[in-house]
Short mmCIF file of C-alpha atoms in Angstrom, two decimals:
data_model
loop_
_atom_site.label_atom_id
_atom_site.label_comp_id
_atom_site.label_asym_id
_atom_site.label_seq_id
_atom_site.Cartn_x
_atom_site.Cartn_y
_atom_site.Cartn_z
CA UNK E 9 25.46 -7.34 -34.06
CA UNK E 10 23.13 -9.56 -31.99
CA UNK E 11 22.21 -8.43 -28.49
CA UNK E 12 23.45 -10.30 -25.45
CA UNK E 13 20.89 -12.76 -24.09
CA UNK E 14 19.13 -11.55 -20.92
CA UNK E 15 17.95 -14.28 -18.54
CA UNK E 16 14.92 -13.17 -16.57
CA UNK E 17 14.02 -14.61 -13.17
CA UNK E 18 10.31 -14.26 -12.54
CA UNK E 19 7.52 -15.43 -10.22
CA UNK E 20 4.28 -16.50 -11.86
CA UNK E 21 0.86 -17.39 -10.46
CA UNK E 22 0.22 -21.13 -10.93
CA UNK E 23 -3.11 -21.47 -9.07
CA UNK E 24 -5.71 -19.26 -7.44
CA UNK E 25 -5.68 -19.34 -3.62
CA UNK E 26 -8.61 -20.67 -1.68
CA UNK E 27 -8.40 -18.59 1.49
CA UNK E 28 -4.88 -17.56 2.39
CA UNK E 29 -2.21 -17.82 -0.33
CA UNK E 30 0.41 -20.55 0.05
CA UNK E 31 3.85 -21.00 -1.54
CA UNK E 32 2.28 -23.58 -3.87
CA UNK E 33 0.31 -20.81 -5.60
CA UNK E 34 3.57 -19.45 -7.05
CA UNK E 35 6.38 -20.71 -9.26
CA UNK E 36 9.89 -19.29 -9.72
CA UNK E 37 11.14 -19.71 -13.27
CA UNK E 38 13.85 -18.47 -15.59
CA UNK E 39 13.22 -17.43 -19.16
CA UNK E 40 15.19 -15.61 -21.84
CA UNK E 41 13.92 -12.15 -22.81
CA UNK E 42 13.57 -11.25 -26.49
CA UNK E 43 15.80 -8.69 -28.16
CA UNK E 44 14.87 -5.02 -27.75
CA UNK E 45 12.88 -3.38 -30.51
CA UNK E 46 13.03 0.31 -31.38
CA UNK E 47 11.28 2.38 -28.72
CA UNK E 48 11.86 -0.15 -25.93
CA UNK E 49 14.04 -0.24 -22.82
CA UNK E 50 15.51 -3.16 -20.88
CA UNK E 51 14.93 -2.73 -17.14
CA UNK E 52 16.69 -4.38 -14.21
CA UNK E 53 14.52 -4.52 -11.10
CA UNK E 54 16.11 -3.10 -7.96
CA UNK E 55 13.17 -3.01 -5.52
CA UNK E 56 9.79 -4.72 -5.74
CA UNK E 57 6.81 -3.42 -3.80
CA UNK E 58 4.52 -5.90 -2.01
CA UNK E 59 1.05 -4.54 -1.25
CA UNK E 60 -2.25 -5.96 0.04
CA UNK E 61 -4.14 -5.21 -3.19
CA UNK E 62 -2.19 -8.01 -4.87
CA UNK E 63 -4.31 -10.58 -3.06
CA UNK E 64 -7.35 -9.36 -4.98
CA UNK E 65 -5.48 -9.65 -8.26
CA UNK E 66 -4.84 -13.34 -7.52
CA UNK E 67 -8.61 -13.94 -7.61
CA UNK E 68 -10.77 -14.07 -10.72
CA UNK E 69 -13.74 -12.51 -8.93
CA UNK E 70 -15.03 -9.26 -10.50
CA UNK E 71 -12.99 -6.27 -9.33
CA UNK E 72 -11.71 -2.87 -10.42
CA UNK E 73 -8.76 -4.44 -12.30
CA UNK E 74 -8.22 -7.58 -14.34
CA UNK E 75 -6.87 -10.59 -12.44
CA UNK E 76 -3.40 -12.00 -12.93
CA UNK E 77 -3.82 -14.91 -15.32
CA UNK E 78 -2.55 -18.39 -14.50
CA UNK E 79 1.12 -18.77 -15.53
CA UNK E 80 1.38 -14.96 -15.81
CA UNK E 81 3.95 -12.87 -13.91
CA UNK E 82 2.56 -11.55 -10.63
CA UNK E 83 1.74 -7.87 -10.91
CA UNK E 84 3.53 -5.27 -8.80
CA UNK E 85 5.21 -1.90 -8.77
CA UNK E 86 8.99 -1.75 -8.85
CA UNK E 87 11.95 0.58 -9.02
CA UNK E 88 14.21 -0.40 -11.91
CA UNK E 89 17.39 0.77 -13.60
CA UNK E 90 17.54 1.18 -17.36
CA UNK E 91 20.13 -1.34 -18.57
CA UNK E 92 19.75 -0.65 -22.28
CA UNK E 93 17.60 1.83 -24.19
CA UNK E 94 16.26 2.19 -27.70
CA UNK E 95 13.79 4.82 -26.43
CA UNK E 96 14.52 8.54 -26.93
CA UNK E 97 13.28 9.58 -23.44
CA UNK E 98 15.22 7.03 -21.37
CA UNK E 99 18.94 6.47 -21.08
CA UNK E 100 21.17 3.78 -19.63
CA UNK E 101 21.45 4.20 -15.86
CA UNK E 102 18.13 6.05 -15.42
CA UNK E 103 16.07 5.02 -12.39
CA UNK E 104 12.36 4.57 -13.07
CA UNK E 105 9.27 3.34 -11.26
CA UNK E 106 6.39 1.44 -12.79
CA UNK E 107 4.22 -1.66 -12.69
CA UNK E 108 6.72 -4.16 -14.05
CA UNK E 109 5.91 -7.23 -11.93
CA UNK E 110 7.64 -9.83 -9.79
CA UNK E 111 10.70 -10.33 -11.98
CA UNK E 112 14.38 -9.49 -12.19
CA UNK E 113 14.18 -7.88 -15.65
CA UNK E 114 11.48 -6.52 -17.92
CA UNK E 115 11.05 -4.82 -21.26
CA UNK E 116 8.98 -1.64 -21.51
CA UNK E 117 7.89 0.69 -24.28
CA UNK E 118 8.00 3.56 -21.78
CA UNK E 119 4.26 3.87 -21.20
CA UNK E 120 4.24 2.09 -17.81
CA UNK E 121 7.31 3.75 -16.28
CA UNK E 122 8.23 7.24 -15.07
CA UNK E 123 11.53 8.67 -13.77
CA UNK E 124 11.76 8.62 -9.98
CA UNK E 125 12.19 11.96 -8.16
CA UNK E 126 15.80 12.98 -7.63
CA UNK E 127 17.41 13.27 -4.21
CA UNK E 128 15.62 10.39 -2.50
CA UNK E 129 17.30 8.88 0.55
CA UNK E 130 16.66 5.50 -1.08
CA UNK E 131 15.14 4.74 -4.49
CA UNK E 132 12.66 2.46 -2.74
CA UNK E 133 10.93 5.54 -1.30
CA UNK E 134 9.27 5.85 -4.72
CA UNK E 135 7.33 2.70 -3.77
CA UNK E 136 6.33 3.90 -0.31
CA UNK E 137 6.08 7.31 1.29
CA UNK E 138 6.52 9.11 -2.07
CA UNK E 139 4.85 6.41 -4.14
CA UNK E 140 1.46 4.74 -4.40
CA UNK E 141 0.96 4.19 -0.63
CA UNK E 142 1.88 7.77 0.26
CA UNK E 143 -0.34 9.18 -2.45
CA UNK E 144 -3.18 6.89 -1.32
CA UNK E 145 -2.81 8.22 2.21
CA UNK E 146 -2.63 11.87 1.21
CA UNK E 147 -5.44 11.96 -1.35
CA UNK E 148 -7.79 9.77 0.70
CA UNK E 149 -7.29 11.90 3.78
CA UNK E 150 -7.38 15.31 2.14
CA UNK E 151 -10.07 14.77 -0.51
CA UNK E 152 -12.46 12.33 1.20
CA UNK E 153 -11.52 12.88 4.85
CA UNK E 154 -11.62 16.68 4.61
CA UNK E 155 -9.66 17.09 7.88
CA UNK E 156 -10.36 20.07 10.14
CA UNK E 157 -8.17 21.24 13.00
CA UNK E 158 -9.25 19.83 16.35
CA UNK E 159 -11.05 16.80 14.94
CA UNK E 160 -10.27 13.19 15.91
CA UNK E 161 -8.99 10.73 13.33
CA UNK E 162 -8.60 6.98 13.73
CA UNK E 163 -6.45 5.08 11.26
CA UNK E 164 -6.18 1.31 11.05
CA UNK E 165 -2.87 -0.44 10.21
CA UNK E 166 -1.23 2.67 11.63
CA UNK E 167 2.38 1.46 11.36
CA UNK E 168 1.98 0.42 7.72
CA UNK E 169 2.87 2.22 4.52
CA UNK E 170 -0.49 4.00 4.14
CA UNK E 171 -1.60 4.37 7.76
CA UNK E 172 1.66 5.88 8.97
CA UNK E 173 1.42 8.68 6.39
CA UNK E 174 -2.27 9.28 7.07
CA UNK E 175 -1.61 9.85 10.76
CA UNK E 176 1.41 12.09 10.29
CA UNK E 177 -0.31 14.31 7.74
CA UNK E 178 -3.34 14.54 10.04
CA UNK E 179 -1.07 15.68 12.89
CA UNK E 180 0.41 18.34 10.62
CA UNK E 181 -3.16 19.50 9.94
CA UNK E 182 -3.87 19.83 13.68
CA UNK E 183 -5.97 16.73 14.39
CA UNK E 184 -5.98 14.36 17.33
CA UNK E 185 -4.74 11.08 15.86
CA UNK E 186 -5.41 7.62 17.26
CA UNK E 187 -3.76 4.68 15.52
CA UNK E 188 -4.67 1.01 15.59
CA UNK E 189 -1.88 -1.55 15.15
CA UNK E 190 -1.08 -5.16 16.00
CA UNK E 191 1.28 -5.53 18.96
CA UNK E 192 2.91 -3.34 21.59
CA UNK E 193 6.08 -2.79 19.51
CA UNK E 194 4.18 -1.31 16.58
CA UNK E 195 2.06 0.84 18.90
CA UNK E 196 5.15 2.26 20.64
CA UNK E 197 6.65 3.15 17.26
CA UNK E 198 3.45 4.88 16.15
CA UNK E 199 3.33 7.06 19.28
CA UNK E 200 7.02 7.61 20.07
CA UNK E 201 8.44 7.88 16.53
CA UNK E 202 5.52 9.07 14.40
CA UNK E 203 3.93 11.34 17.00
CA UNK E 204 0.39 9.96 17.12
CA UNK E 205 -1.57 10.90 20.24
CA UNK E 206 -2.40 7.26 21.01
CA UNK E 207 -2.23 3.80 19.48
CA UNK E 208 -4.43 0.88 20.48
CA UNK E 209 -3.32 -2.73 20.07
CA UNK E 210 -6.13 -4.59 18.31
CA UNK E 211 -4.81 -7.91 19.68
CA UNK E 212 -5.71 -6.98 23.24
CA UNK E 213 -8.93 -8.51 24.64
CA UNK E 214 -10.24 -5.10 25.75
CA UNK E 215 -9.41 -3.42 22.43
CA UNK E 216 -12.85 -1.88 21.86
CA UNK E 217 -12.98 -0.38 25.36
CA UNK E 218 -9.47 1.07 25.05
CA UNK E 219 -10.30 2.58 21.68
CA UNK E 220 -13.39 4.25 23.11
CA UNK E 221 -11.34 5.77 25.94
CA UNK E 222 -8.75 7.12 23.48
CA UNK E 223 -11.52 8.63 21.33
CA UNK E 224 -13.23 10.50 24.17
CA UNK E 225 -14.59 13.11 21.74
CA UNK E 226 -15.80 10.50 19.25
CA UNK E 227 -14.40 9.91 15.77
CA UNK E 228 -14.68 12.44 12.95
CA UNK E 229 -12.55 10.60 10.36
CA UNK E 230 -11.90 6.88 10.20
CA UNK E 231 -9.34 5.94 7.55
CA UNK E 232 -10.22 2.33 6.79
CA UNK E 233 -7.44 -0.08 5.83
CA UNK E 234 -8.55 -3.19 7.70
CA UNK E 235 -12.27 -3.80 8.26
CA UNK E 236 -13.31 -6.66 10.56
CA UNK E 237 -13.30 -6.13 14.30
CA UNK E 238 -11.54 -2.75 13.99
CA UNK E 239 -14.45 -1.35 12.00
CA UNK E 240 -16.88 -2.93 14.47
CA UNK E 241 -15.15 -1.05 17.32
CA UNK E 242 -15.08 2.28 15.47
CA UNK E 243 -18.68 2.23 14.22
CA UNK E 244 -20.41 3.21 17.52
CA UNK E 245 -17.83 5.98 18.09
CA UNK E 246 -18.55 7.87 14.87
CA UNK E 247 -19.66 11.47 15.27
CA UNK E 248 -22.39 13.08 13.18
CA UNK E 249 -21.11 13.85 9.66
CA UNK E 250 -18.05 11.64 10.11
CA UNK E 251 -16.11 10.71 6.96
CA UNK E 252 -14.67 7.27 6.14
CA UNK E 253 -12.13 7.04 3.30
CA UNK E 254 -12.35 3.34 2.38
CA UNK E 255 -8.89 2.28 1.25
CA UNK E 256 -8.63 -1.42 2.09
CA UNK E 257 -10.14 -4.37 3.93
CA UNK E 258 -7.15 -6.58 4.63
CA UNK E 259 -8.93 -8.46 7.43
CA UNK E 260 -11.18 -10.12 4.85
CA UNK E 261 -8.87 -10.54 1.85
CA UNK E 262 -8.26 -14.22 2.61
CA UNK E 263 -11.87 -14.98 3.59
CA UNK E 264 -13.72 -17.55 1.51
CA UNK E 265 -17.01 -17.43 3.42
CA UNK E 266 -19.21 -14.83 5.09
CA UNK E 267 -18.16 -13.68 8.58
CA UNK E 268 -19.73 -15.44 11.53
CA UNK E 269 -21.93 -13.73 14.08
CA UNK E 270 -24.96 -11.44 13.81
CA UNK E 271 -25.85 -9.54 10.65
CA UNK E 272 -24.08 -6.17 11.00
CA UNK E 273 -25.70 -4.52 7.99
CA UNK E 274 -28.75 -3.03 9.79
CA UNK E 275 -26.53 -1.38 12.42
CA UNK E 276 -24.25 -0.01 9.72
CA UNK E 277 -27.12 1.38 7.66
CA UNK E 278 -28.77 2.92 10.72
CA UNK E 279 -25.51 4.61 11.77
CA UNK E 280 -24.83 5.95 8.27
CA UNK E 281 -28.34 7.40 8.09
CA UNK E 282 -28.87 8.81 11.57
CA UNK E 283 -25.37 10.27 11.85
CA UNK E 284 -25.18 11.28 8.17
CA UNK E 285 -21.84 9.50 7.80
CA UNK E 286 -20.08 9.59 4.43
CA UNK E 287 -18.15 6.49 3.38
CA UNK E 288 -16.35 6.48 0.05
CA UNK E 289 -14.10 3.91 -1.57
CA UNK E 290 -11.36 4.99 -3.94
CA UNK E 291 -8.63 3.63 -6.22
CA UNK E 292 -5.83 6.13 -6.07
CA UNK E 293 -4.49 6.25 -9.62
CA UNK E 294 -7.94 5.80 -11.19
CA UNK E 295 -9.42 8.64 -9.14
CA UNK E 296 -6.44 10.92 -8.51
CA UNK E 297 -3.78 10.05 -11.09
CA UNK E 298 -3.83 13.57 -12.53
CA UNK E 299 -3.11 15.02 -9.07
CA UNK E 300 0.21 13.27 -8.49
CA UNK E 301 2.19 16.55 -8.79
CA UNK E 302 -0.01 18.02 -6.03
CA UNK E 303 0.84 15.06 -3.78
CA UNK E 304 4.59 15.25 -4.45
CA UNK E 305 4.74 19.02 -3.93
CA UNK E 306 2.96 18.70 -0.57
CA UNK E 307 4.56 15.58 0.91
CA UNK E 308 8.13 15.63 -0.44
CA UNK E 309 9.11 18.73 1.60
CA UNK E 310 7.62 17.15 4.75
CA UNK E 311 9.70 14.02 4.15
CA UNK E 312 12.82 16.08 3.49
CA UNK E 313 12.28 18.11 6.68
CA UNK E 314 11.55 15.04 8.83
CA UNK E 315 7.92 16.01 9.46
CA UNK E 316 6.78 12.79 7.78
CA UNK E 317 8.89 9.78 8.70
CA UNK E 318 8.83 6.37 7.09
CA UNK E 319 9.94 2.85 7.87
CA UNK E 320 10.75 0.07 5.44
CA UNK E 321 10.70 -3.69 5.95
CA UNK E 322 13.21 -4.97 3.39
CA UNK E 323 13.37 -8.61 2.29
CA UNK E 324 16.35 -9.71 0.18
CA UNK E 325 15.88 -11.88 -2.88
CA UNK E 326 13.09 -12.21 -5.43
CA UNK E 327 12.69 -15.88 -4.49
CA UNK E 328 11.51 -14.76 -1.03
CA UNK E 329 8.68 -12.57 -2.37
CA UNK E 330 5.88 -15.19 -2.02
CA UNK E 331 6.65 -15.93 1.63
CA UNK E 332 6.98 -12.20 2.39
CA UNK E 333 3.64 -11.52 0.70
CA UNK E 334 1.95 -14.27 2.71
CA UNK E 335 3.36 -12.65 5.86
CA UNK E 336 2.08 -9.23 4.77
CA UNK E 337 -1.49 -10.51 4.76
CA UNK E 338 -0.91 -11.86 8.29
CA UNK E 339 0.48 -8.54 9.55
CA UNK E 340 4.05 -9.81 10.02
CA UNK E 341 5.71 -6.86 8.28
CA UNK E 342 6.68 -3.70 10.15
CA UNK E 343 6.61 -0.75 7.78
CA UNK E 344 6.47 -0.60 3.97
CA UNK E 345 7.30 -4.06 2.64
CA UNK E 346 9.76 -4.15 -0.26
CA UNK E 347 11.91 -6.86 -1.80
CA UNK E 348 15.49 -5.92 -2.68
CA UNK E 349 15.91 -7.77 -5.96
CA UNK E 350 19.33 -6.39 -6.95
CA UNK E 351 21.90 -4.01 -5.42
CA UNK E 352 21.51 -0.33 -6.32
CA UNK E 353 25.22 0.19 -6.92
#
């Protein structure tokens, strides 16, 4: 008996951005999926994760991962429900997470999906606090940051999916935590809801001076998500033997020319040398994929007990993913940005 035809709605990359992405770089299209073969599952996307790294995948410049090809589905992690299965390990109704892209349906052979943890408040948590961003925060802080009680940590993009977890875990470990965020509303949330010791608004004209006052004992760990003027303000505050987990540089993702102003490289090199600062970039699943159980066992109980809180910014409709992604790169989201592609019930 032939299988019922599945119509897939998907967003593909039609051109590479020059500078900031625009809606014209994307195309929404509908295509029929082929029949399932033995060992495959048909997935229906429930939640799609939007993350800053996707901007790099839109470029064909050399990077740690292959670019999205023109007319190819945009890459991205998603929570999906198994609609039909010819795979022995997956059954109809199972909820899974994997890199299945910006589309309403997908077909998988099971190698790019895993079951999501049971008992989550929302399945979308597998894309945020208990997914790639949460694991990025935990492993970067614990392995590269090497936090010690009483130290001072600064984290950029403090209200975001990674930064919010970094700061809360650092507080659990006994550190003084100073966040950096864009706008008074985000800063209030970081202090009043997440429990950071301070949060400095990088949009204020006296940002660098306020950051220095908040870090009156200097900075021992700077968790870098942003770059740009935030890094410039942190650099002179670094203590001897400070550690910098280098996670992201969102301030420059849309840049298509070198930054203006004086050459900062000599100051950076001098600081790294004289203060013996360690700065290390990392790609979480490449470097720590085998330690995912360690992350889940540590962070899941904190989430369950309310010691680590999370906030989601939910956009409805796959067709709205490009505009939401453009806003993400401009800092318009508040919390982990996800697209609700289909209802969970």
